Short mmCIF file of C-alpha atoms and ligand atoms in Angstrom, two decimals:
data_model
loop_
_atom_site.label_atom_id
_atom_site.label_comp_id
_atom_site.label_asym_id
_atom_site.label_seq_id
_atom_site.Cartn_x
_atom_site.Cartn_y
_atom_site.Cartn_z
CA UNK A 1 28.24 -4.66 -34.27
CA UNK A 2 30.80 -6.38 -36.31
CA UNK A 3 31.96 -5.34 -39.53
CA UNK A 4 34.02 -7.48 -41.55
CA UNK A 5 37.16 -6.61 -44.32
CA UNK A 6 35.24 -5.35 -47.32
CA UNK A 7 33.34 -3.29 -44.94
CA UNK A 8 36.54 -1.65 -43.51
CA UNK A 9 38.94 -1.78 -46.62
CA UNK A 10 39.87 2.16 -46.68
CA UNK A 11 39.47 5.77 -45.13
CA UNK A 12 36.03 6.07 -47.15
CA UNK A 13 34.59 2.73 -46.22
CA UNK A 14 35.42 2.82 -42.63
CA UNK A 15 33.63 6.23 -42.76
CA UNK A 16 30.61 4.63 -43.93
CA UNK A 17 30.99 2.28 -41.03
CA UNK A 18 30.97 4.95 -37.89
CA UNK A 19 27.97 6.62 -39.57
CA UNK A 20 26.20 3.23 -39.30
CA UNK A 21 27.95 3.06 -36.09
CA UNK A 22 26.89 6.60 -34.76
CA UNK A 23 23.17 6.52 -35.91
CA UNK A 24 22.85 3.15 -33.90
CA UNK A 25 24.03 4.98 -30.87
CA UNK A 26 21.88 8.05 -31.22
CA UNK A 27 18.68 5.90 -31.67
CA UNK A 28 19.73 4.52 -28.17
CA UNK A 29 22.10 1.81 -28.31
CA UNK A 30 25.04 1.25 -26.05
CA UNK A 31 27.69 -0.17 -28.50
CA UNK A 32 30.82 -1.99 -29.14
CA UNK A 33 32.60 -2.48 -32.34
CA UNK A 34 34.55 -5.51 -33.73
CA UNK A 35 36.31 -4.87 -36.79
CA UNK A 36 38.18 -6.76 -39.16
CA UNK A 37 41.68 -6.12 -40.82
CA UNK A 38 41.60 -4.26 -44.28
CA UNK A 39 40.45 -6.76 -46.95
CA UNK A 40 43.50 -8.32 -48.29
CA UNK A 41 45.41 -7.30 -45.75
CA UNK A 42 45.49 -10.27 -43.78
CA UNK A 43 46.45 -12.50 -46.98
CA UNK A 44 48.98 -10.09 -47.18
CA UNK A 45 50.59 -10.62 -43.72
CA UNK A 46 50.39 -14.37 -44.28
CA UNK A 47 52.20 -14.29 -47.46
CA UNK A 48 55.06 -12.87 -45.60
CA UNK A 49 55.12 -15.04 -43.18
CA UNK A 50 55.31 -18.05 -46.06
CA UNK A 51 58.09 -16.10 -47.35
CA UNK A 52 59.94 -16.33 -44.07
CA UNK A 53 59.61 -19.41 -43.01
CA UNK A 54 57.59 -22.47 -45.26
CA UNK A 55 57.11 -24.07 -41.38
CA UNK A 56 56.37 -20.98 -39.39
CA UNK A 57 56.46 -20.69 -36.03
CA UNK A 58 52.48 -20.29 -35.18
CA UNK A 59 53.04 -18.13 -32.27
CA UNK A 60 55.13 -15.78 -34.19
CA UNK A 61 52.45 -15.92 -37.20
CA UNK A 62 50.07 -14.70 -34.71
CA UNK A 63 52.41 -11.69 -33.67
CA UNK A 64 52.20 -10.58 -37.42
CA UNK A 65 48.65 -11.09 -38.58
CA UNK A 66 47.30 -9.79 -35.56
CA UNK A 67 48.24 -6.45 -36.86
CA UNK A 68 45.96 -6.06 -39.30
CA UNK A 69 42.89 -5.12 -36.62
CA UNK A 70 44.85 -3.54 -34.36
CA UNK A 71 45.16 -0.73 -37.44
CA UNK A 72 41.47 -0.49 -38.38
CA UNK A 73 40.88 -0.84 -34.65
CA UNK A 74 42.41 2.78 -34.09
CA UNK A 75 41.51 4.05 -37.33
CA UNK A 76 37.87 3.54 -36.57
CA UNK A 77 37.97 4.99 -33.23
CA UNK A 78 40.06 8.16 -34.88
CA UNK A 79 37.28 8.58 -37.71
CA UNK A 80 34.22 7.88 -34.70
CA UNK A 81 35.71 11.10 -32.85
CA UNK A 82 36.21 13.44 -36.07
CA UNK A 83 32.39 12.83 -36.20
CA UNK A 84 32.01 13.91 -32.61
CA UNK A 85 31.48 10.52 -30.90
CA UNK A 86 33.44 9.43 -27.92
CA UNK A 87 35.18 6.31 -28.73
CA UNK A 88 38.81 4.11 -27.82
CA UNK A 89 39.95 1.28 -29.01
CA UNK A 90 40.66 -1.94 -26.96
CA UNK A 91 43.42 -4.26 -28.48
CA UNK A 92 42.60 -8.16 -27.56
CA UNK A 93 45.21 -8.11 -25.11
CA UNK A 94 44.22 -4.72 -23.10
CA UNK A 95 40.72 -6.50 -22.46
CA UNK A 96 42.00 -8.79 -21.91
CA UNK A 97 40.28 -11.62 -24.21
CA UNK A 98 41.91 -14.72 -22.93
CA UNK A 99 42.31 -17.88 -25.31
CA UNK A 100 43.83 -21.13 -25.11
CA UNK A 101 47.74 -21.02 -26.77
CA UNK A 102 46.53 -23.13 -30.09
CA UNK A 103 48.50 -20.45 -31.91
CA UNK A 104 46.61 -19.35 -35.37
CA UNK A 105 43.77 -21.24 -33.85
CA UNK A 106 43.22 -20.22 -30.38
CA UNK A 107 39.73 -20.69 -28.69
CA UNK A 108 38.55 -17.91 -26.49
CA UNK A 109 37.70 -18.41 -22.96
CA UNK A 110 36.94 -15.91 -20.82
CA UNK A 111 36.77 -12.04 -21.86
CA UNK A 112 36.77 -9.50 -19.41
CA UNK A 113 34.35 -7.19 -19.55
CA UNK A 114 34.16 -5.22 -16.75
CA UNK A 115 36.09 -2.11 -18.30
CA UNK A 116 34.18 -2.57 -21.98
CA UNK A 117 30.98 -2.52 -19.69
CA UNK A 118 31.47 0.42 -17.76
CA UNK A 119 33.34 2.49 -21.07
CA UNK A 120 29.64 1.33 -23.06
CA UNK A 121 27.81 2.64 -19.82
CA UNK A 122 29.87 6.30 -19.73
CA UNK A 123 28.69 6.41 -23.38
CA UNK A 124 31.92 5.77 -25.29
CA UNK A 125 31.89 3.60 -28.46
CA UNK A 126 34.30 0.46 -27.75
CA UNK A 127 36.30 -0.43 -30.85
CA UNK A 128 37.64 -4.11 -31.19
CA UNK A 129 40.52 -5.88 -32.97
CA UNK A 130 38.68 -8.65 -33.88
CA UNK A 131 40.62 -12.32 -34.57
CA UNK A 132 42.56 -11.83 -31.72
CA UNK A 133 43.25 -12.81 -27.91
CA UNK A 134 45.73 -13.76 -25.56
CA UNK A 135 47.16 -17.11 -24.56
CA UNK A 136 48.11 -18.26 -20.86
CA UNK A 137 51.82 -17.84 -21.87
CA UNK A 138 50.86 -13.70 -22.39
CA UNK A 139 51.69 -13.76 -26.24
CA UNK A 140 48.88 -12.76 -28.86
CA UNK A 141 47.24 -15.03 -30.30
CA UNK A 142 44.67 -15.45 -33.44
CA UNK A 143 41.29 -16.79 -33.95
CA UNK A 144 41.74 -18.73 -37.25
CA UNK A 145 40.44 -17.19 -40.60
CA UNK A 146 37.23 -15.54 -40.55
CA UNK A 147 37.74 -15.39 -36.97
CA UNK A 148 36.68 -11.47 -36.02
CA UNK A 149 33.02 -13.32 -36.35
CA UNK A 150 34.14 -15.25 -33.58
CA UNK A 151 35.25 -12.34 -31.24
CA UNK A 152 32.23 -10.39 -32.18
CA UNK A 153 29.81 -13.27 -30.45
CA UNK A 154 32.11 -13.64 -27.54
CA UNK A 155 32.19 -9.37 -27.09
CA UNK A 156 28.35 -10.06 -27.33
CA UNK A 157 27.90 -12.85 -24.86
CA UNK A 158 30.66 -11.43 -22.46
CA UNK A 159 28.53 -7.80 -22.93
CA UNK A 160 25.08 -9.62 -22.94
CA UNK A 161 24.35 -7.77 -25.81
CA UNK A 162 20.68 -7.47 -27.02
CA UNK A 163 21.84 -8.50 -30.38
CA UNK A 164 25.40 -8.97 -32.37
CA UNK A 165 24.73 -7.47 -35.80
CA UNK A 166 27.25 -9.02 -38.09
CA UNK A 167 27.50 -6.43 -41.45
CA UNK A 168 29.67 -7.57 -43.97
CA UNK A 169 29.52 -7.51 -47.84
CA UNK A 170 26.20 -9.27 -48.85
CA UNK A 171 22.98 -8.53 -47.28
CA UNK A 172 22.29 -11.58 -45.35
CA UNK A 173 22.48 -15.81 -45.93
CA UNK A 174 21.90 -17.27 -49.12
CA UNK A 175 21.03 -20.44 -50.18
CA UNK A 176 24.17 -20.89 -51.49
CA UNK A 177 27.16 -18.16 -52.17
CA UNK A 178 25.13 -15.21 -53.90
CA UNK A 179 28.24 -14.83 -56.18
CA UNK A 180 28.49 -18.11 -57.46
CA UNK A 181 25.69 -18.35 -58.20
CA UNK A 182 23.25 -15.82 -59.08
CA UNK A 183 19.79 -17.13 -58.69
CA UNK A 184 20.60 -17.84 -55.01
CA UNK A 185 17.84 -17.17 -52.87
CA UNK A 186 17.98 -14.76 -49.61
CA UNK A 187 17.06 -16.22 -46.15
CA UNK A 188 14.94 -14.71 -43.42
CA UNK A 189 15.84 -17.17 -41.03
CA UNK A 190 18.35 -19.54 -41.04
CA UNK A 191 18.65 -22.45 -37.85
CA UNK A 192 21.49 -21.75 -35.46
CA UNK A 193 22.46 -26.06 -36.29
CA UNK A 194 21.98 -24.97 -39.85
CA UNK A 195 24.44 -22.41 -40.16
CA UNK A 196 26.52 -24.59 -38.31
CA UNK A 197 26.68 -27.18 -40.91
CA UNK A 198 27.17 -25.21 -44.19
CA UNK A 199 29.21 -22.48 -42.15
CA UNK A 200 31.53 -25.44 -41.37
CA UNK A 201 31.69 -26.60 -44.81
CA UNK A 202 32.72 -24.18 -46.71
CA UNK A 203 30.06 -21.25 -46.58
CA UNK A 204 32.56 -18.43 -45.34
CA UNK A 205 29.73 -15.47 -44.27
CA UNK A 206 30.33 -16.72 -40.58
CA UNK A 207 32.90 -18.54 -39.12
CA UNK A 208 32.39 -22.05 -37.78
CA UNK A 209 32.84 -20.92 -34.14
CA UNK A 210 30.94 -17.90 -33.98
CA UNK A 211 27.82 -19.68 -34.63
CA UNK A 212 28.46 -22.96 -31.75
CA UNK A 213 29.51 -20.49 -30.01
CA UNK A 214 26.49 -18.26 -30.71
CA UNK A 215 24.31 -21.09 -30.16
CA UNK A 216 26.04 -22.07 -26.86
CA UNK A 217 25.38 -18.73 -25.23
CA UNK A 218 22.29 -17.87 -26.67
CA UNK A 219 23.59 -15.06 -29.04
CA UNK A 220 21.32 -13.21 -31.44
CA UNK A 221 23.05 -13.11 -34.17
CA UNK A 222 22.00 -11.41 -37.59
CA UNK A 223 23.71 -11.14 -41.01
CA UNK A 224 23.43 -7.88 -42.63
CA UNK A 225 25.03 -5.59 -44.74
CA UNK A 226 27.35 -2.25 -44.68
CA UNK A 227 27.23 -1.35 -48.00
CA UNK A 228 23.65 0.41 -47.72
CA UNK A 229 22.38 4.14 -47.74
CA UNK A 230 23.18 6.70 -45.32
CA UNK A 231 19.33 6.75 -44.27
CA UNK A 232 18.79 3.22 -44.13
CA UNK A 233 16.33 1.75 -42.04
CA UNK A 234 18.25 0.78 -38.94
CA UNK A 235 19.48 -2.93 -38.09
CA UNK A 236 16.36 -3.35 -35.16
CA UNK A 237 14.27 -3.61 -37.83
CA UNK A 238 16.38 -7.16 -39.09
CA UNK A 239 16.75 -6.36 -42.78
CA UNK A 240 19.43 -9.62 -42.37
CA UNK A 241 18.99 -12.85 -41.64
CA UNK A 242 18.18 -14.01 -38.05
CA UNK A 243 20.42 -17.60 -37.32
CA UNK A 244 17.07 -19.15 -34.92
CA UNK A 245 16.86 -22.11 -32.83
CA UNK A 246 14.34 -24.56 -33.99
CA UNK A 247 11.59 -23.72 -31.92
CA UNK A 248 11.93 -20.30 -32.58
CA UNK A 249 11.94 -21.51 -36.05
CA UNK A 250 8.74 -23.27 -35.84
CA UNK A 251 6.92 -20.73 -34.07
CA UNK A 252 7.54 -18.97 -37.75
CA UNK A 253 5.51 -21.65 -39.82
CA UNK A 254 8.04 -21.27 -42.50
CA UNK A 255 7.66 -23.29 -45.74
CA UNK A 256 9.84 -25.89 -44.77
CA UNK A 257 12.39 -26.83 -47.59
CA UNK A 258 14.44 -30.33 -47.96
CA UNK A 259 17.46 -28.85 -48.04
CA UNK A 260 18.62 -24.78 -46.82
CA UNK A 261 21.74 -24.45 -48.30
CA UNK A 262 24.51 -25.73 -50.67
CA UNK A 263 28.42 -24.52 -49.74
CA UNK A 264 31.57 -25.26 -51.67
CA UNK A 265 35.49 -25.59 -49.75
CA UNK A 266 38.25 -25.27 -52.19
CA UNK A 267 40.62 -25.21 -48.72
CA UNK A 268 41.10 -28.58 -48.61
CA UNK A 269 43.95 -31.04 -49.89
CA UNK A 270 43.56 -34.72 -50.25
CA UNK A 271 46.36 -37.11 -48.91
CA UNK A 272 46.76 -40.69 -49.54
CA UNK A 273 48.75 -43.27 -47.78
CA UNK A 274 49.45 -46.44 -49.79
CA UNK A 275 49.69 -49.38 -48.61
CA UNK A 276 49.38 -48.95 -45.06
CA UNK A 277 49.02 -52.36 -43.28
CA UNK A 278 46.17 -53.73 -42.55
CA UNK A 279 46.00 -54.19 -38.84
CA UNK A 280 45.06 -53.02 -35.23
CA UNK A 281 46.75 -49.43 -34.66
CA UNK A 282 48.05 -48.53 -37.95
CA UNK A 283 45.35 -45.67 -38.59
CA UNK A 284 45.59 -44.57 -34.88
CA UNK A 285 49.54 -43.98 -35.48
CA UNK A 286 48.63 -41.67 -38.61
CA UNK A 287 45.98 -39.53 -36.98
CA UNK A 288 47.01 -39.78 -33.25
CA UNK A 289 50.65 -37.54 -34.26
CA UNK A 290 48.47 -35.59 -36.48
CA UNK A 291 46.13 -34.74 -33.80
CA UNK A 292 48.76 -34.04 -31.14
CA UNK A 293 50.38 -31.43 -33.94
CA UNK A 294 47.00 -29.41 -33.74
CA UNK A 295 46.07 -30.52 -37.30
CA UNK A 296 42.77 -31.24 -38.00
CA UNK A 297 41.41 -34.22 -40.61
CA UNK A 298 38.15 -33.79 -41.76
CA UNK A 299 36.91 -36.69 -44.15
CA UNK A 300 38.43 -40.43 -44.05
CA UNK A 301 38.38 -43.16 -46.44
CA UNK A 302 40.14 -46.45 -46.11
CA UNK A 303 39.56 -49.22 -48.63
CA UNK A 304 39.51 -52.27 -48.46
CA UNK A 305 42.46 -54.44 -47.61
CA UNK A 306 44.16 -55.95 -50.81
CA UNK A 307 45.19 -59.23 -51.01
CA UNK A 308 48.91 -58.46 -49.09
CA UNK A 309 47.03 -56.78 -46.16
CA UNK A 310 47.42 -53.82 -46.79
CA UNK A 311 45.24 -50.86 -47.99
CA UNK A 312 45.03 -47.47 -48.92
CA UNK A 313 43.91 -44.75 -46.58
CA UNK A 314 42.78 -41.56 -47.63
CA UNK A 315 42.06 -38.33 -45.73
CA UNK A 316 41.94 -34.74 -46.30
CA UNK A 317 43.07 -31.79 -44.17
CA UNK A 318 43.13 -27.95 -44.62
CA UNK A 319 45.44 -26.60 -46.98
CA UNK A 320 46.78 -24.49 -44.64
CA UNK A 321 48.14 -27.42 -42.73
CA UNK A 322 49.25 -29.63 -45.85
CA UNK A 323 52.77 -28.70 -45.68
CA UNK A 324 53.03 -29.50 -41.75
CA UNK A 325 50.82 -32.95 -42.03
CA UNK A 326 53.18 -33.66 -45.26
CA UNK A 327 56.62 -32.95 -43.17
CA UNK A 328 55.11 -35.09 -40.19
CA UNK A 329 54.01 -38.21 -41.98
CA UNK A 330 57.33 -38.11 -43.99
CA UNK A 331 58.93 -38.30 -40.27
CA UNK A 332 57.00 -40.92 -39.51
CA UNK A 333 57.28 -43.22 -42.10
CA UNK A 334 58.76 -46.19 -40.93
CA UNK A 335 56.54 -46.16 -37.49
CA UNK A 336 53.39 -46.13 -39.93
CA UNK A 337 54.97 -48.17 -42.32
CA UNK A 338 53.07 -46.91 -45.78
CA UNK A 339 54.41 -46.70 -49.02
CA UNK A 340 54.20 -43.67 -50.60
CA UNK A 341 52.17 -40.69 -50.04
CA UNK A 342 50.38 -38.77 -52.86
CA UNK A 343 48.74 -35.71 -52.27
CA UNK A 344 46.30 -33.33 -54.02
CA UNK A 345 45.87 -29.75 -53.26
CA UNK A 346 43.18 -29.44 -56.24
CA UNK A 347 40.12 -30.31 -54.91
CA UNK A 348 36.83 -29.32 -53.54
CA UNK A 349 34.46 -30.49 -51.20
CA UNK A 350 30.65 -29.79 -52.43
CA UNK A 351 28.09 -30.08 -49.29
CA UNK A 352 24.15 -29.59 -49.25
CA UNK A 353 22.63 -29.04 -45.71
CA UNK A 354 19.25 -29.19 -44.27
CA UNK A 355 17.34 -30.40 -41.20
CA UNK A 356 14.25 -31.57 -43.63
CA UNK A 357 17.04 -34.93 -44.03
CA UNK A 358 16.57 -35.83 -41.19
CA UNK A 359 12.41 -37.06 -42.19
CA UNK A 360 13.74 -37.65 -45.51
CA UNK A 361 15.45 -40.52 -47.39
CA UNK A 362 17.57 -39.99 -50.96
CA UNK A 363 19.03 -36.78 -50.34
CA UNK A 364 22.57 -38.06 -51.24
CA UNK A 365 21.23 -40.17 -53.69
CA UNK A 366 19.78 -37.58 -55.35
CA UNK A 367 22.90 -35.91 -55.15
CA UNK A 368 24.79 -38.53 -56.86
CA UNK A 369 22.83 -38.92 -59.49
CA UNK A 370 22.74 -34.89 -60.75
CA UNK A 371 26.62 -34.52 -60.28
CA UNK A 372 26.74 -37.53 -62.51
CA UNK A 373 24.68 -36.51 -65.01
CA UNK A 374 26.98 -33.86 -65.22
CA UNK A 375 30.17 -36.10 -65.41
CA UNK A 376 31.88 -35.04 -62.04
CA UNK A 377 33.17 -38.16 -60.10
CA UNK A 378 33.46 -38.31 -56.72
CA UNK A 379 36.42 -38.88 -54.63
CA UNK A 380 35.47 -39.09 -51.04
CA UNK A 381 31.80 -38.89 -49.66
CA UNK A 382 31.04 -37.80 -45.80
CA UNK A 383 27.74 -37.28 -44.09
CA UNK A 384 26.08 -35.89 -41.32
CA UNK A 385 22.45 -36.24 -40.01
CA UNK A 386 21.88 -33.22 -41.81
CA UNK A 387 24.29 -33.33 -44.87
CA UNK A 388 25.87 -35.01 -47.00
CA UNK A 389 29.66 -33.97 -48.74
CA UNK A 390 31.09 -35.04 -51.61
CA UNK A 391 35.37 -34.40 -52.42
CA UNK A 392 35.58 -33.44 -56.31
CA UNK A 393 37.83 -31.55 -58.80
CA UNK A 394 38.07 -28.08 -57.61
CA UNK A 395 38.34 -27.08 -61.80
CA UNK A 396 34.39 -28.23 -61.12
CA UNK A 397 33.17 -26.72 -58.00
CA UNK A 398 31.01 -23.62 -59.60
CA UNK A 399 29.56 -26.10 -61.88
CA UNK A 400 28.67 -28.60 -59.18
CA UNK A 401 27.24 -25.69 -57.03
CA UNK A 402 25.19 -24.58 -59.67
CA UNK A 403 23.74 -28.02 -60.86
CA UNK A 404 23.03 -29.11 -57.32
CA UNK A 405 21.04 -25.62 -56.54
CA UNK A 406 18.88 -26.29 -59.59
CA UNK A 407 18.50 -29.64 -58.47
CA UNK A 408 17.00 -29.14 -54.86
CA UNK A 409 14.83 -26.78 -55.99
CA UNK A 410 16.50 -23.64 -54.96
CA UNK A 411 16.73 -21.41 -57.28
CA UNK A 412 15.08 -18.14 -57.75
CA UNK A 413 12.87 -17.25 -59.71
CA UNK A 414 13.99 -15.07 -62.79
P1 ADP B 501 33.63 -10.35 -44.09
O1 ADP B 501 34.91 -9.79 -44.61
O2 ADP B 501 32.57 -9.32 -43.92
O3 ADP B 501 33.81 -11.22 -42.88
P2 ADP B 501 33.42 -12.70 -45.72
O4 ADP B 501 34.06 -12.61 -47.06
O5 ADP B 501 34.10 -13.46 -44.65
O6 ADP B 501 33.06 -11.24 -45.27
O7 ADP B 501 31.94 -13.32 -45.87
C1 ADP B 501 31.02 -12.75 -46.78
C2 ADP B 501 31.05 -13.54 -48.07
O8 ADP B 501 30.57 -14.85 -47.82
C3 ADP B 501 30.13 -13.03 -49.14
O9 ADP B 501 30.76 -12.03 -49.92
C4 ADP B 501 29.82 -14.27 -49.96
O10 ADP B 501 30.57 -14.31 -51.15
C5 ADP B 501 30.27 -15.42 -49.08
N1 ADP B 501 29.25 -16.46 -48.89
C6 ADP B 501 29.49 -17.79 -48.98
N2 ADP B 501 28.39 -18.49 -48.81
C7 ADP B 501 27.39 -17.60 -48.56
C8 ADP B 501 26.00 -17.74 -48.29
N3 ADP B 501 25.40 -18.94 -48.21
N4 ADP B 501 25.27 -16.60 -48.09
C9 ADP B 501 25.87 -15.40 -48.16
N5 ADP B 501 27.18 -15.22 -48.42
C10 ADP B 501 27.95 -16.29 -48.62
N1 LIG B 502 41.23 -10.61 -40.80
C1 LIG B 502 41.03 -12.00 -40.45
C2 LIG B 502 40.92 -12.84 -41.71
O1 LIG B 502 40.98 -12.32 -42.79
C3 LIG B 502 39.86 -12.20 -39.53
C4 LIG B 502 38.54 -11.79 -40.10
O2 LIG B 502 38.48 -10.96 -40.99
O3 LIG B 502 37.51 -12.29 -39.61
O4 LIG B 502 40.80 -14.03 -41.61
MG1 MG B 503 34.39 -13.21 -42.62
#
């Protein structure tokens, strides 16, 4: 069972969460808990760390936002044995949960869980930091935002859970995020490539790597929520979403829709090289250093060569790596040899997902056309086999959202 920061944001809340917690137990579940930090809290510790140091140290980052589980870690465990329960925490490093040393990104590896196993067996509730691990070099190290999703499918697959029940603020997947936009639909099932896709662009209920990962090791996962009654039915009888392989999937005979979902990322900032010169090696010597610095580029435009050879190359990165990729291309800018750089921290990518693209042609067209019927131009397009992005003002992404829902067909009816 996972329960995320809204879930776990106070005394009262976290209440609420053993009682879910302690019923599942008593109907004859052997459980562990991962928990997030407070919500907020995390933001919080980050914001310090800006303050610090502009070009923190990531290892050191990781010392301080770490903290934030560790707290609701014990607290939970504390409030699981007022109620009577036996329960103990494990912090990510007692486990221990190892994890390459990509500092504020690390990627688990191994988890051992030969002491969780046996605690679960003697009938003692294990509570876990989640977003945390340790690297090689023994220092803490984080998961990446969202990433207490991401321990809660490795606890499960380490555990070979039955299940990992992820409760967090809404009451499963929508079509698109229920509080942008209200006539989103709920989804029973969802595919595990699926939630993939729109998890990776922008749809924040699960983090990217819980769900490959989820799908790698054959994790059940479901998306539920906390916020329900004390006498609610209980989570075996998947009031959530179920993410589903395919042939799971088709063994459902669902209505099968064009496109599942529609996600928004306002975490992105657009960077342009100009006039970069036009020849063998000059994009490999902008994204090879980035690369090496553990910054990842996500979508890529270079246009066509003016008459001088040289052209423009365009590419956008997380926001939360502008200010590195910015310092690092400044370093670099005689071995590139560009001529300015302009970047852009206002924008949004807008992304609509679905396998039933894969059969079908003018999805993107179709896409085109109702964002410019609306007047929104497009800066950057990307696609997958099953999706298709577009880079736009972030002053339009709600709009875009909206229009696009209507569009595909998704919306609910009143
Ligand atoms: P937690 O703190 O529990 O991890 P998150 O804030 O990370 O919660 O994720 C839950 C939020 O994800 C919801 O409150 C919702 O606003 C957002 N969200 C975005 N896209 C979707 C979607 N397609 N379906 C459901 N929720 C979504
Ligand atoms: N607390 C971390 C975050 O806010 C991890 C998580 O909640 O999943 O990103
Ligand atoms: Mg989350």
């Amino acid at each position: 069972m996972k329960f995320g920061g809204t879930s776990m944001a106070g005394t009262e809340r976290i209440r609420r969460v053993a009682n879910i917690v302690r019923r599942h137990q008593e109907a004859g579940h052997e459980v562990a808990v991962v928990v997030s930090a407070m919500a907020g809290e995390t933001d919080r510790l980050v914001n310090f760390c800006r303050e610090a140091n502009p070009l923190y140290d990531p290892a050191e980052y990781d010392v301080v936002v770490a903290s934030g589980e560790q707290v609701t870690a014990g607290l939970l465990a504390l409030t699981l044995q007022a109620m009577g329960c036996k329960a103990r925490s494990w912090l990510g490093w007692q486990l221990p949960i190892h994890t390459d040393d990509a500092y504020a990104k690390a990627r688990i590896g191994t988890i051992d869980a030969d002491n969780l196993a046996a605690s679960m067996a003697a009938g003692e509730i294990a509570v876990i930091p989640g977003f945390q691990g340790l690297s090689e070099a023994n220092r803490i190290t984080t998961l990446g935002r969202g990433g207490s999703d991401t321990s809660a499918v490795a606890v499960a697959a380490a555990v070979k859970a039955d299940r990992c029940d992820i409760y967090t603020d809404v009451d499963g997947v929508y079509t698109t995020d229920p509080r942008i936009v209200a006539k989103a639909k709920k989804l029973k099932y969802v595919t595990y490539e699926e939630m993939l896709e729109l998890a990776s662009v922008g749809s924040k209920v699960l983090q990217t790597r819980s769900v490959s990962l989820a799908m790698k090791e054959g994790v059940r996962v479901q998306v539920l929520s906390s916020f329900i009654d004390d006498d609610a039915p209980l989570a075996d009888t998947i009031p959530g979403t179920m993410i589903v392989s395919d042939e799971e999937l088709e063994g459902l005979d669902m209505e099968s829709q064009l496109i599942t979902g529609i996600a928004a990322d306002k975490n992105e900032a657009k960077v342009t090289l100009t006039r970069v010169a036009d020849r063998p090696g000059a994009v490999a010597a902008i994204f090879g250093p980035l690369a090496d610095a553990n910054i990842n580029v996500d979508m890529i435009i270079q246009n066509i060569a003016k008459d001088k050879g040289e052209t423009d190359v365009t590419f956008t990165v997380t926001q939360a790596d502008l200010v590195r990729a910015q310092a690092l291309l400044e370093g670099r800018k005689d071995a590139i040899g560009y001529y300015r750089m302009l970047t852009d921290p206002k924008v949004a990518k807008i992304s609509v997902v679905g396998v039933g693209m894969r059969s079908h042609a003018g999805v993107a067209a179709d896409m085109f056309k109702a964002l410019a019927d609306r007047g929104i131009n497009i800066q950057a397009i990307s696609t997958s086999e099953i999706k298709v992005s577009v880079l736009i003002d972030a002053d339009e992404t709600e709009l875009a959202v909206r229009v696009l829902h209507t569009a595909y067909g998704l919306d609910a009816a009143a």
